[in-house]
mmCIF file of C-alpha atoms in Angstrom:
data_model
loop_
_atom_site.group_PDB
_atom_site.id
_atom_site.type_symbol
_atom_site.label_atom_id
_atom_site.label_comp_id
_atom_site.label_asym_id
_atom_site.label_seq_id
_atom_site.Cartn_x
_atom_site.Cartn_y
_atom_site.Cartn_z
ATOM 1 C CA GLY A 3 -43.393 131.469 72.311
ATOM 2 C CA GLU A 4 -41.081 134.433 72.884
ATOM 3 C CA SER A 5 -40.632 137.023 75.572
ATOM 4 C CA THR A 6 -41.284 140.617 74.590
ATOM 5 C CA ARG A 7 -40.016 142.125 77.833
ATOM 6 C CA PRO A 8 -37.523 144.974 77.460
ATOM 7 C CA GLY A 9 -34.125 143.637 76.437
ATOM 8 C CA ALA A 10 -35.407 140.198 75.389
ATOM 9 C CA GLU A 11 -33.547 138.307 72.689
ATOM 10 C CA ASP A 12 -35.317 136.966 69.596
ATOM 11 C CA VAL A 13 -36.393 133.322 69.550
ATOM 12 C CA ALA A 14 -35.819 131.170 66.464
ATOM 13 C CA LEU A 15 -38.902 130.291 64.404
ATOM 14 C CA GLU A 16 -38.607 126.559 65.065
ATOM 15 C CA GLU A 17 -38.300 127.121 68.817
ATOM 16 C CA GLU A 18 -41.310 129.424 68.913
ATOM 17 C CA LEU A 19 -43.376 126.854 67.004
ATOM 18 C CA ARG A 20 -42.163 124.080 69.337
ATOM 19 C CA ARG A 21 -43.247 126.096 72.372
ATOM 20 C CA VAL A 22 -46.597 127.309 71.081
ATOM 21 C CA LEU A 23 -48.298 124.676 68.940
ATOM 22 C CA PRO A 24 -48.668 121.875 71.517
ATOM 23 C CA VAL A 25 -50.195 124.331 73.986
ATOM 24 C CA VAL A 26 -52.686 125.719 71.470
ATOM 25 C CA ARG A 27 -53.699 122.217 70.363
ATOM 26 C CA ARG A 28 -54.144 121.014 73.939
ATOM 27 C CA ILE A 29 -56.229 124.019 74.975
ATOM 28 C CA ARG A 30 -58.418 123.599 71.883
ATOM 29 C CA GLU A 31 -58.941 119.888 72.687
ATOM 30 C CA GLU A 32 -60.213 120.799 76.145
ATOM 31 C CA SER A 33 -62.106 124.030 75.533
ATOM 32 C CA ASP A 34 -63.753 126.342 73.035
ATOM 33 C CA ILE A 35 -62.515 129.499 74.787
ATOM 34 C CA PRO A 36 -60.973 132.113 72.493
ATOM 35 C CA ILE A 37 -57.221 131.615 72.096
ATOM 36 C CA SER A 38 -54.926 134.499 71.189
ATOM 37 C CA ILE A 39 -51.519 133.766 69.731
ATOM 38 C CA ASP A 40 -48.973 136.410 70.693
ATOM 39 C CA THR A 41 -46.336 136.436 67.987
ATOM 40 C CA ARG A 42 -44.462 138.750 65.648
ATOM 41 C CA ASN A 43 -43.949 135.944 63.116
ATOM 42 C CA SER A 44 -46.465 135.239 60.338
ATOM 43 C CA LYS A 45 -45.500 131.560 60.118
ATOM 44 C CA VAL A 46 -46.218 131.095 63.831
ATOM 45 C CA ALA A 47 -49.490 133.011 63.476
ATOM 46 C CA LYS A 48 -50.620 130.823 60.573
ATOM 47 C CA ALA A 49 -49.644 127.557 62.272
ATOM 48 C CA ALA A 50 -51.298 128.588 65.547
ATOM 49 C CA ILE A 51 -54.563 129.590 63.832
ATOM 50 C CA GLU A 52 -54.538 126.266 61.976
ATOM 51 C CA ALA A 53 -53.947 124.518 65.334
ATOM 52 C CA GLY A 54 -56.997 126.213 66.877
ATOM 53 C CA ALA A 55 -56.118 129.764 67.925
ATOM 54 C CA ASP A 56 -58.659 132.471 67.116
ATOM 55 C CA ILE A 57 -56.833 135.820 67.302
ATOM 56 C CA VAL A 58 -53.372 137.052 66.345
ATOM 57 C CA ASN A 59 -51.767 139.514 68.775
ATOM 58 C CA ASP A 60 -48.663 141.121 67.300
ATOM 59 C CA VAL A 61 -46.714 143.427 69.631
ATOM 60 C CA SER A 62 -45.012 144.950 66.594
ATOM 61 C CA GLY A 63 -48.301 145.857 64.935
ATOM 62 C CA GLY A 64 -47.247 143.930 61.853
ATOM 63 C CA THR A 65 -43.935 145.727 61.379
ATOM 64 C CA HIS A 66 -41.555 142.923 62.400
ATOM 65 C CA ASP A 67 -42.616 140.482 59.671
ATOM 66 C CA SER A 68 -43.556 141.973 56.308
ATOM 67 C CA ASN A 69 -45.883 139.018 55.660
ATOM 68 C CA MET A 70 -47.896 139.332 58.884
ATOM 69 C CA LEU A 71 -50.690 141.609 57.670
ATOM 70 C CA SER A 72 -51.335 139.647 54.466
ATOM 71 C CA CYS A 73 -51.129 136.379 56.413
ATOM 72 C CA VAL A 74 -53.740 137.501 58.945
ATOM 73 C CA ALA A 75 -55.919 138.912 56.160
ATOM 74 C CA SER A 76 -55.855 135.567 54.337
ATOM 75 C CA MET A 77 -57.025 133.767 57.492
ATOM 76 C CA GLY A 78 -59.860 136.224 58.197
ATOM 77 C CA VAL A 79 -59.220 136.381 61.945
ATOM 78 C CA PRO A 80 -59.043 139.375 64.293
ATOM 79 C CA MET A 81 -55.670 140.994 64.869
ATOM 80 C CA VAL A 82 -54.459 142.960 67.858
ATOM 81 C CA MET A 83 -51.941 145.528 66.677
ATOM 82 C CA MET A 84 -49.913 146.914 69.520
ATOM 83 C CA HIS A 85 -47.907 150.104 69.388
ATOM 84 C CA MET A 86 -44.191 149.646 69.869
ATOM 85 C CA ARG A 87 -41.157 151.333 68.411
ATOM 86 C CA GLY A 88 -38.096 149.207 67.785
ATOM 87 C CA ASN A 89 -38.104 145.636 69.029
ATOM 88 C CA PRO A 90 -37.980 144.073 72.503
ATOM 89 C CA LYS A 91 -34.223 144.528 72.615
ATOM 90 C CA THR A 92 -34.265 148.210 71.587
ATOM 91 C CA MET A 93 -37.703 149.524 72.541
ATOM 92 C CA GLN A 94 -36.573 151.251 75.731
ATOM 93 C CA HIS A 95 -33.724 153.169 74.074
ATOM 94 C CA SER A 96 -34.275 156.917 74.303
ATOM 95 C CA SER A 97 -34.648 157.185 70.535
ATOM 96 C CA ASN A 98 -37.764 155.007 70.803
ATOM 97 C CA THR A 99 -39.256 156.629 73.917
ATOM 98 C CA ASN A 100 -39.010 160.270 72.815
ATOM 99 C CA TYR A 101 -42.365 161.544 71.530
ATOM 100 C CA GLY A 102 -41.686 165.260 71.749
ATOM 101 C CA ASP A 103 -43.350 167.793 74.023
ATOM 102 C CA ASP A 104 -46.673 166.692 75.541
ATOM 103 C CA ASN A 105 -47.639 170.367 75.845
ATOM 104 C CA ARG A 106 -47.316 171.140 72.115
ATOM 105 C CA GLU A 107 -50.175 170.478 69.714
ATOM 106 C CA GLY A 108 -49.557 167.351 67.631
ATOM 107 C CA GLU A 109 -46.641 166.205 69.785
ATOM 108 C CA GLY A 110 -46.264 163.985 72.812
ATOM 109 C CA VAL A 111 -46.887 160.364 73.507
ATOM 110 C CA ILE A 112 -50.663 160.408 72.945
ATOM 111 C CA ALA A 113 -50.392 162.152 69.577
ATOM 112 C CA GLY A 114 -47.445 159.962 68.549
ATOM 113 C CA VAL A 115 -49.088 156.688 69.514
ATOM 114 C CA ALA A 116 -52.401 157.702 67.895
ATOM 115 C CA LYS A 117 -50.677 158.679 64.641
ATOM 116 C CA GLU A 118 -48.562 155.524 64.493
ATOM 117 C CA LEU A 119 -51.496 153.234 65.346
ATOM 118 C CA MET A 120 -53.650 154.904 62.697
ATOM 119 C CA GLN A 121 -50.900 154.214 60.161
ATOM 120 C CA ARG A 122 -50.854 150.554 61.191
ATOM 121 C CA CYS A 123 -54.649 150.372 60.834
ATOM 122 C CA LEU A 124 -54.476 151.845 57.325
ATOM 123 C CA GLU A 125 -51.749 149.356 56.362
ATOM 124 C CA ALA A 126 -53.797 146.479 57.795
ATOM 125 C CA GLU A 127 -56.869 147.578 55.874
ATOM 126 C CA LYS A 128 -54.806 147.918 52.694
ATOM 127 C CA ALA A 129 -53.560 144.343 53.254
ATOM 128 C CA GLY A 130 -57.139 143.096 53.546
ATOM 129 C CA ILE A 131 -57.878 143.157 57.278
ATOM 130 C CA PRO A 132 -61.209 144.976 57.664
ATOM 131 C CA ARG A 133 -61.499 147.537 60.445
ATOM 132 C CA TRP A 134 -63.957 145.371 62.378
ATOM 133 C CA LEU A 135 -61.227 142.734 62.746
ATOM 134 C CA GLN A 136 -58.615 145.238 63.949
ATOM 135 C CA ILE A 137 -57.975 145.775 67.646
ATOM 136 C CA VAL A 138 -55.459 148.419 68.687
ATOM 137 C CA ASP A 139 -53.350 148.404 71.838
ATOM 138 C CA PRO A 140 -51.402 151.535 72.854
ATOM 139 C CA GLY A 141 -48.576 149.382 74.214
ATOM 140 C CA ILE A 142 -48.299 150.480 77.820
ATOM 141 C CA GLY A 143 -44.720 149.665 78.856
ATOM 142 C CA PHE A 144 -43.499 149.187 75.286
ATOM 143 C CA ALA A 145 -41.268 151.998 73.956
ATOM 144 C CA LYS A 146 -42.559 154.431 76.552
ATOM 145 C CA ASN A 147 -40.944 155.804 79.668
ATOM 146 C CA LEU A 148 -42.812 156.110 82.972
ATOM 147 C CA ASN A 149 -44.212 159.541 82.134
ATOM 148 C CA GLY A 150 -45.283 158.331 78.704
ATOM 149 C CA ASN A 151 -47.086 155.361 80.207
ATOM 150 C CA LEU A 152 -48.857 157.597 82.733
ATOM 151 C CA SER A 153 -49.833 160.058 79.994
ATOM 152 C CA LEU A 154 -51.363 157.235 77.955
ATOM 153 C CA LEU A 155 -53.310 155.966 80.949
ATOM 154 C CA LYS A 156 -54.590 159.435 81.814
ATOM 155 C CA GLY A 157 -55.420 160.361 78.240
ATOM 156 C CA ALA A 158 -56.596 157.045 76.824
ATOM 157 C CA GLU A 159 -59.913 158.514 75.666
ATOM 158 C CA LYS A 160 -57.977 160.855 73.356
ATOM 159 C CA LEU A 161 -56.726 157.835 71.405
ATOM 160 C CA ARG A 162 -60.277 157.159 70.226
ATOM 161 C CA LYS A 163 -60.425 160.448 68.328
#
């Protein structure tokens, strides 16, 4: 319902619902394939799940909408929590892409993403989303520069620790 590309403007709630719900309903009428709703808005997530979606994918990891984690918990569906600093409009600003020195212990993009995703997982669990319904996404291309993206790709196994 909204673009999350770098620099994208927010989309009004009503417009996002108008774009998403007919598509979810139509897909569900035709198929039982899993449907993921990509949204940062808890009202869109709830309406899409009620319309037949199965998974909520939030590029903000539940930080954009303070009701997202409790909303997903109440529906008992899986949630993809992506790592991103800022929002689509600001995520590529240098303040959001600076993770410190990759060569220093506890710093760098891998350490930063791992720490921030772990915090999101703890918040999700506290809100009632069990770990087995949490899926994490390091957010390649979101609030990372080219070197940060390459570091994440090369060191992805370190995120599991």
